[in-house]
């Protein structure tokens, strides 16, 4: 049997969302539940994949099926494509499984040509409308299909408006549009080197090709990379009979969200433009009206729209983003999809849908994307700061940001690459600006509403955005904007508050974020579900307190070297490192010991009995020493200016010792437990500090649940030695202090050899903590700093690697070692505690992976703890759901 490449909207056998794409599936669903959806059909994602498999040609059976579907569409509408008297016009839109707003192409009014436009003019008795529709079609088609830059067409229009003194396109007459059409066709000939196709079937198939092609255009590829959408899914194409919002003042078009996508408030939210078509609302060229004013202009349609929105939200059980058109007083629904929303809105909507008994708590926990939460954990403008805004626009996407003003997306990207914080300021944005929006801290536009391109994209990315700030007069040529007589030049610093729409001059103090009540409630629901612990990586009492505030169940990694980095301690640490005799070293260590002990006491007190994994010193010692190059410069200068000085002698001596400690590959050099092996007195001092701190805190009646961790083990004998060292000190201090205490001794698994010999290593370990930062470096043979600086981005962009393995765990390679480590470790000791403390411990896919391996906990930086709590809960719920399905079958 032939493959079904085409589905009519009302076809009885349902196509899956994977085949029809989100838009196609929803159009079919809406048709089924009886909503006023213009009729049409969907070409499947399978056709798109065949298109690519066969070298970008539409498969012949798909072509035949499209022609058959077109016939059915013509029968249903009673119109024919290209008919001179009463032409059928269609829209052709892309629609992938995951919604990718604005990333791929759309063509409207397809079917118009020199003949049918006349029929349409007569039939509607509105030549102005017919010719306007035709020129829009030529413009869109030429842009999307023939790749003629839209700028050429817009320049024509601008010249006409200027010549006639018109403020808006609605003033352009039918005759003038006819002239414009002639000019547009000349533009096509000149730039596309072919004439505009008059045959509607040619128009149709060329457009279908172009929509398939747009699946792989630059912005779609970038969007997929940002949102980790696989490239092999392909897009469907939706062909739908046109309805017109530009038929006069009883027509219009708009976008409605069933709840506010920025704040989550449960109130219909959206915008519309009277006498306008399709993309006018999102394009941001005219600033639209808020939906509430539709009540006055068209009360019946307004009520109908409210009822439809309610129905769609109840049907899909989630906030919907709906596109509608009113044609001569009749409402049509063109599209519905699950609305993109900010993290704040996502949480509020999920919590309220539970309260409204539309979804349950489990579903609410699944509704919020853990990656989005970091939006809420960013800084806000200090509420105590007196606010004197320069001006304000529409609060399109919340959050505050400071940066240099930049007017061009490419320049924004370039500066951001060099570590600059920038704010992109544009009259409006188009999909071609997306890389600039990604690179910027925030975006500001002077035109366009809350559903304009900039607003939608920024909200999707969780970046602050202000739109429609009309008081901003932007002069792109001179790279500056003005607000009345204040002039801001490119490079000047501004601060914006996307939650209020305010813009400020200069930098403004910010404060740390706090978790809202709804956020806390959702996280409590998450914790009720979770079967895996979440801990934090914290090195000092402040981080420990933050970790507890964010709901961590302990510390999974306390990097003790950070306690040595304190400016006041560095000289002592340097003395310790540079000492050439044991006596000198012990002397320095004796001074460091009470300081370390004090740190541990503070952290232990803060953690009040929660587990704390303390890692003994890990990095290469030279990290604590002055930079060799700097020293060399100082020595050379002194040799010229003050050759007999004491300072020169000291610096030369320091330089000699720094050179002695120098390593050709420090990350693989004398670090981790290798330090403890060669200089046991360092680890002994740390162990003493820990045990003295435990007994001191115990004496105050506070429990300490400590786990002492040995880093960078590659052979079991290293652990065996270091374990003995720690146990000896532990027992010695028990005797000295007459305090009894329990503690565990374990190791990081962060070298491939440790993972491969985990059964042996487990004999000496009470727990394993997977250090996937180093494990990724050592498995790939990448040094992270070099890889990220030099070639990793290229690898990801060219799909050599699916993502940065330092961000999302490489499950096929590094993951195999982790899996092996857990399994072999547990084969030796079934109750072996296992966790992860590399950066992957805060990333949702890696968390799912750790959950599937049965790890006891993940550990990540305090600010990622909420994300990890939610991701851990989602992993638990998903596994429960899978079990239920299995039981069912
Ligand atoms: C690791 O290697 O994953 C780890 C947590 O240790 P660090 O990042 O301190 O090397
Ligand atoms: Mg490490």
PDB file of N, CA and C in Angstrom, residues 468-526:
ATOM      1  N   UNK A 468       7.500  47.840  21.633  1.00  0.00           N
ATOM      2  CA  UNK A 468       6.588  48.961  21.390  1.00  0.00           C
ATOM      3  C   UNK A 468       6.943  50.218  22.172  1.00  0.00           C
ATOM      4  N   UNK A 469       8.242  50.480  22.352  1.00  0.00           N
ATOM      5  CA  UNK A 469       8.648  51.657  23.129  1.00  0.00           C
ATOM      6  C   UNK A 469       8.722  52.819  22.140  1.00  0.00           C
ATOM      7  N   UNK A 470       7.550  53.413  21.887  1.00  0.00           N
ATOM      8  CA  UNK A 470       7.471  54.334  20.744  1.00  0.00           C
ATOM      9  C   UNK A 470       8.148  55.671  20.997  1.00  0.00           C
ATOM     10  N   UNK A 471       8.415  55.975  22.270  1.00  0.00           N
ATOM     11  CA  UNK A 471       9.101  57.245  22.543  1.00  0.00           C
ATOM     12  C   UNK A 471      10.570  57.175  22.137  1.00  0.00           C
ATOM     13  N   UNK A 472      11.033  55.968  21.819  1.00  0.00           N
ATOM     14  CA  UNK A 472      12.427  55.765  21.428  1.00  0.00           C
ATOM     15  C   UNK A 472      12.557  56.065  19.935  1.00  0.00           C
ATOM     16  N   UNK A 473      13.273  57.096  19.601  1.00  0.00           N
ATOM     17  CA  UNK A 473      13.475  57.400  18.175  1.00  0.00           C
ATOM     18  C   UNK A 473      14.822  56.816  17.767  1.00  0.00           C
ATOM     19  N   UNK A 474      14.772  55.766  16.977  1.00  0.00           N
ATOM     20  CA  UNK A 474      16.012  55.068  16.634  1.00  0.00           C
ATOM     21  C   UNK A 474      16.555  55.578  15.303  1.00  0.00           C
ATOM     22  N   UNK A 475      17.828  55.950  15.293  1.00  0.00           N
ATOM     23  CA  UNK A 475      18.473  56.392  14.051  1.00  0.00           C
ATOM     24  C   UNK A 475      19.558  55.373  13.731  1.00  0.00           C
ATOM     25  N   UNK A 476      19.177  54.385  12.906  1.00  0.00           N
ATOM     26  CA  UNK A 476      20.105  53.277  12.654  1.00  0.00           C
ATOM     27  C   UNK A 476      21.378  53.754  11.956  1.00  0.00           C
ATOM     28  N   UNK A 477      21.229  54.768  11.083  1.00  0.00           N
ATOM     29  CA  UNK A 477      22.408  55.222  10.339  1.00  0.00           C
ATOM     30  C   UNK A 477      23.478  55.818  11.242  1.00  0.00           C
ATOM     31  N   UNK A 478      23.024  56.654  12.184  1.00  0.00           N
ATOM     32  CA  UNK A 478      24.023  57.277  13.062  1.00  0.00           C
ATOM     33  C   UNK A 478      24.244  56.460  14.337  1.00  0.00           C
ATOM     34  N   UNK A 479      23.661  55.265  14.387  1.00  0.00           N
ATOM     35  CA  UNK A 479      23.811  54.357  15.522  1.00  0.00           C
ATOM     36  C   UNK A 479      23.546  55.068  16.852  1.00  0.00           C
ATOM     37  N   UNK A 480      22.363  55.602  16.975  1.00  0.00           N
ATOM     38  CA  UNK A 480      21.977  56.195  18.251  1.00  0.00           C
ATOM     39  C   UNK A 480      20.457  56.218  18.346  1.00  0.00           C
ATOM     40  N   UNK A 481      19.963  56.352  19.594  1.00  0.00           N
ATOM     41  CA  UNK A 481      18.532  56.602  19.728  1.00  0.00           C
ATOM     42  C   UNK A 481      18.333  57.785  20.648  1.00  0.00           C
ATOM     43  N   UNK A 482      17.168  58.412  20.503  1.00  0.00           N
ATOM     44  CA  UNK A 482      16.919  59.546  21.379  1.00  0.00           C
ATOM     45  C   UNK A 482      15.542  59.401  22.013  1.00  0.00           C
ATOM     46  N   UNK A 483      15.449  59.922  23.218  1.00  0.00           N
ATOM     47  CA  UNK A 483      14.156  60.026  23.893  1.00  0.00           C
ATOM     48  C   UNK A 483      14.045  61.504  24.225  1.00  0.00           C
ATOM     49  N   UNK A 484      13.155  62.179  23.559  1.00  0.00           N
ATOM     50  CA  UNK A 484      13.116  63.643  23.577  1.00  0.00           C
ATOM     51  C   UNK A 484      14.517  64.176  23.309  1.00  0.00           C
ATOM     52  N   UNK A 485      15.112  64.953  24.267  1.00  0.00           N
ATOM     53  CA  UNK A 485      16.435  65.483  23.887  1.00  0.00           C
ATOM     54  C   UNK A 485      17.609  64.689  24.463  1.00  0.00           C
ATOM     55  N   UNK A 486      17.313  63.521  25.057  1.00  0.00           N
ATOM     56  CA  UNK A 486      18.425  62.690  25.539  1.00  0.00           C
ATOM     57  C   UNK A 486      18.863  61.765  24.405  1.00  0.00           C
ATOM     58  N   UNK A 487      20.165  61.793  24.126  1.00  0.00           N
ATOM     59  CA  UNK A 487      20.681  60.957  23.035  1.00  0.00           C
ATOM     60  C   UNK A 487      21.546  59.839  23.604  1.00  0.00           C
ATOM     61  N   UNK A 488      21.251  58.604  23.203  1.00  0.00           N
ATOM     62  CA  UNK A 488      22.048  57.456  23.654  1.00  0.00           C
ATOM     63  C   UNK A 488      22.744  56.874  22.439  1.00  0.00           C
ATOM     64  N   UNK A 489      24.068  56.785  22.557  1.00  0.00           N
ATOM     65  CA  UNK A 489      24.856  56.311  21.402  1.00  0.00           C
ATOM     66  C   UNK A 489      25.172  54.837  21.553  1.00  0.00           C
ATOM     67  N   UNK A 490      25.499  54.213  20.432  1.00  0.00           N
ATOM     68  CA  UNK A 490      25.946  52.830  20.473  1.00  0.00           C
ATOM     69  C   UNK A 490      27.106  52.723  21.467  1.00  0.00           C
ATOM     70  N   UNK A 491      27.051  51.715  22.340  1.00  0.00           N
ATOM     71  CA  UNK A 491      28.134  51.521  23.314  1.00  0.00           C
ATOM     72  C   UNK A 491      27.791  52.097  24.682  1.00  0.00           C
ATOM     73  N   UNK A 492      26.798  53.026  24.758  1.00  0.00           N
ATOM     74  CA  UNK A 492      26.394  53.552  26.070  1.00  0.00           C
ATOM     75  C   UNK A 492      25.688  52.452  26.856  1.00  0.00           C
ATOM     76  N   UNK A 493      25.785  52.552  28.177  1.00  0.00           N
ATOM     77  CA  UNK A 493      25.174  51.515  29.016  1.00  0.00           C
ATOM     78  C   UNK A 493      23.760  51.910  29.436  1.00  0.00           C
ATOM     79  N   UNK A 494      22.841  50.953  29.306  1.00  0.00           N
ATOM     80  CA  UNK A 494      21.492  51.161  29.842  1.00  0.00           C
ATOM     81  C   UNK A 494      21.094  49.936  30.665  1.00  0.00           C
ATOM     82  N   UNK A 495      20.078  50.107  31.483  1.00  0.00           N
ATOM     83  CA  UNK A 495      19.517  48.986  32.242  1.00  0.00           C
ATOM     84  C   UNK A 495      18.043  48.918  31.883  1.00  0.00           C
ATOM     85  N   UNK A 496      17.523  47.722  31.725  1.00  0.00           N
ATOM     86  CA  UNK A 496      16.095  47.637  31.431  1.00  0.00           C
ATOM     87  C   UNK A 496      15.424  46.684  32.421  1.00  0.00           C
ATOM     88  N   UNK A 497      14.148  46.935  32.660  1.00  0.00           N
ATOM     89  CA  UNK A 497      13.366  46.032  33.507  1.00  0.00           C
ATOM     90  C   UNK A 497      12.218  45.495  32.649  1.00  0.00           C
ATOM     91  N   UNK A 498      12.363  44.259  32.199  1.00  0.00           N
ATOM     92  CA  UNK A 498      11.366  43.666  31.312  1.00  0.00           C
ATOM     93  C   UNK A 498      10.042  43.398  32.008  1.00  0.00           C
ATOM     94  N   UNK A 499      10.020  43.442  33.352  1.00  0.00           N
ATOM     95  CA  UNK A 499       8.758  43.198  34.060  1.00  0.00           C
ATOM     96  C   UNK A 499       7.912  44.448  34.125  1.00  0.00           C
ATOM     97  N   UNK A 500       8.535  45.621  34.011  1.00  0.00           N
ATOM     98  CA  UNK A 500       7.754  46.862  34.070  1.00  0.00           C
ATOM     99  C   UNK A 500       7.800  47.603  32.738  1.00  0.00           C
ATOM    100  N   UNK A 501       8.737  47.260  31.892  1.00  0.00           N
ATOM    101  CA  UNK A 501       8.890  47.954  30.612  1.00  0.00           C
ATOM    102  C   UNK A 501       9.756  49.199  30.715  1.00  0.00           C
ATOM    103  N   UNK A 502      10.396  49.408  31.885  1.00  0.00           N
ATOM    104  CA  UNK A 502      11.163  50.650  32.050  1.00  0.00           C
ATOM    105  C   UNK A 502      12.602  50.534  31.542  1.00  0.00           C
ATOM    106  N   UNK A 503      13.082  51.676  31.023  1.00  0.00           N
ATOM    107  CA  UNK A 503      14.477  51.748  30.558  1.00  0.00           C
ATOM    108  C   UNK A 503      15.189  52.836  31.374  1.00  0.00           C
ATOM    109  N   UNK A 504      16.391  52.503  31.842  1.00  0.00           N
ATOM    110  CA  UNK A 504      17.155  53.440  32.673  1.00  0.00           C
ATOM    111  C   UNK A 504      18.505  53.709  32.037  1.00  0.00           C
ATOM    112  N   UNK A 505      19.037  54.883  32.328  1.00  0.00           N
ATOM    113  CA  UNK A 505      20.393  55.185  31.869  1.00  0.00           C
ATOM    114  C   UNK A 505      21.385  54.544  32.826  1.00  0.00           C
ATOM    115  N   UNK A 506      22.481  54.020  32.298  1.00  0.00           N
ATOM    116  CA  UNK A 506      23.569  53.499  33.138  1.00  0.00           C
ATOM    117  C   UNK A 506      23.234  52.175  33.804  1.00  0.00           C
ATOM    118  N   UNK A 507      24.096  51.839  34.780  1.00  0.00           N
ATOM    119  CA  UNK A 507      23.935  50.564  35.477  1.00  0.00           C
ATOM    120  C   UNK A 507      23.187  50.799  36.777  1.00  0.00           C
ATOM    121  N   UNK A 508      22.377  49.825  37.189  1.00  0.00           N
ATOM    122  CA  UNK A 508      21.546  50.004  38.387  1.00  0.00           C
ATOM    123  C   UNK A 508      21.758  48.796  39.308  1.00  0.00           C
ATOM    124  N   UNK A 509      21.797  49.010  40.640  1.00  0.00           N
ATOM    125  CA  UNK A 509      22.054  47.859  41.537  1.00  0.00           C
ATOM    126  C   UNK A 509      20.954  46.792  41.440  1.00  0.00           C
ATOM    127  N   UNK A 510      21.397  45.559  41.494  1.00  0.00           N
ATOM    128  CA  UNK A 510      20.455  44.424  41.401  1.00  0.00           C
ATOM    129  C   UNK A 510      20.484  43.638  42.708  1.00  0.00           C
ATOM    130  N   UNK A 511      19.446  42.845  42.940  1.00  0.00           N
ATOM    131  CA  UNK A 511      19.446  41.992  44.143  1.00  0.00           C
ATOM    132  C   UNK A 511      19.290  40.529  43.739  1.00  0.00           C
ATOM    133  N   UNK A 512      19.614  39.673  44.711  1.00  0.00           N
ATOM    134  CA  UNK A 512      19.536  38.234  44.463  1.00  0.00           C
ATOM    135  C   UNK A 512      18.076  37.798  44.359  1.00  0.00           C
ATOM    136  N   UNK A 513      17.810  36.762  43.633  1.00  0.00           N
ATOM    137  CA  UNK A 513      16.423  36.323  43.466  1.00  0.00           C
ATOM    138  C   UNK A 513      15.877  35.571  44.684  1.00  0.00           C
ATOM    139  N   UNK A 514      14.566  35.535  44.796  1.00  0.00           N
ATOM    140  CA  UNK A 514      13.936  34.725  45.839  1.00  0.00           C
ATOM    141  C   UNK A 514      12.883  33.847  45.181  1.00  0.00           C
ATOM    142  N   UNK A 515      12.546  32.750  45.850  1.00  0.00           N
ATOM    143  CA  UNK A 515      11.553  31.853  45.249  1.00  0.00           C
ATOM    144  C   UNK A 515      10.144  32.318  45.635  1.00  0.00           C
ATOM    145  N   UNK A 516       9.256  32.460  44.661  1.00  0.00           N
ATOM    146  CA  UNK A 516       7.885  32.887  44.958  1.00  0.00           C
ATOM    147  C   UNK A 516       7.139  31.761  45.676  1.00  0.00           C
ATOM    148  N   UNK A 517       6.000  32.096  46.276  1.00  0.00           N
ATOM    149  CA  UNK A 517       5.205  31.078  47.000  1.00  0.00           C
ATOM    150  C   UNK A 517       4.778  29.959  46.052  1.00  0.00           C
ATOM    151  N   UNK A 518       4.380  30.357  44.824  1.00  0.00           N
ATOM    152  CA  UNK A 518       3.937  29.325  43.868  1.00  0.00           C
ATOM    153  C   UNK A 518       5.087  28.398  43.466  1.00  0.00           C
ATOM    154  N   UNK A 519       6.250  29.014  43.315  1.00  0.00           N
ATOM    155  CA  UNK A 519       7.450  28.244  42.961  1.00  0.00           C
ATOM    156  C   UNK A 519       7.736  27.224  44.075  1.00  0.00           C
ATOM    157  N   UNK A 520       7.679  27.700  45.325  1.00  0.00           N
ATOM    158  CA  UNK A 520       7.957  26.807  46.466  1.00  0.00           C
ATOM    159  C   UNK A 520       6.942  25.672  46.509  1.00  0.00           C
ATOM    160  N   UNK A 521       5.674  26.035  46.222  1.00  0.00           N
ATOM    161  CA  UNK A 521       4.615  25.024  46.278  1.00  0.00           C
ATOM    162  C   UNK A 521       4.866  23.945  45.224  1.00  0.00           C
ATOM    163  N   UNK A 522       5.194  24.377  44.022  1.00  0.00           N
ATOM    164  CA  UNK A 522       5.451  23.414  42.941  1.00  0.00           C
ATOM    165  C   UNK A 522       6.640  22.516  43.313  1.00  0.00           C
ATOM    166  N   UNK A 523       7.668  23.129  43.905  1.00  0.00           N
ATOM    167  CA  UNK A 523       8.837  22.322  44.292  1.00  0.00           C
ATOM    168  C   UNK A 523       8.481  21.348  45.420  1.00  0.00           C
ATOM    169  N   UNK A 524       7.576  21.765  46.300  1.00  0.00           N
ATOM    170  CA  UNK A 524       7.137  20.821  47.352  1.00  0.00           C
ATOM    171  C   UNK A 524       6.412  19.640  46.710  1.00  0.00           C
ATOM    172  N   UNK A 525       5.565  19.946  45.728  1.00  0.00           N
ATOM    173  CA  UNK A 525       4.878  18.848  45.009  1.00  0.00           C
ATOM    174  C   UNK A 525       5.917  17.964  44.334  1.00  0.00           C
ATOM    175  N   UNK A 526       6.956  18.598  43.799  1.00  0.00           N
ATOM    176  CA  UNK A 526       8.014  17.819  43.133  1.00  0.00           C
ATOM    177  C   UNK A 526       8.676  16.893  44.158  1.00  0.00           C
TER     178      UNK A 526
END
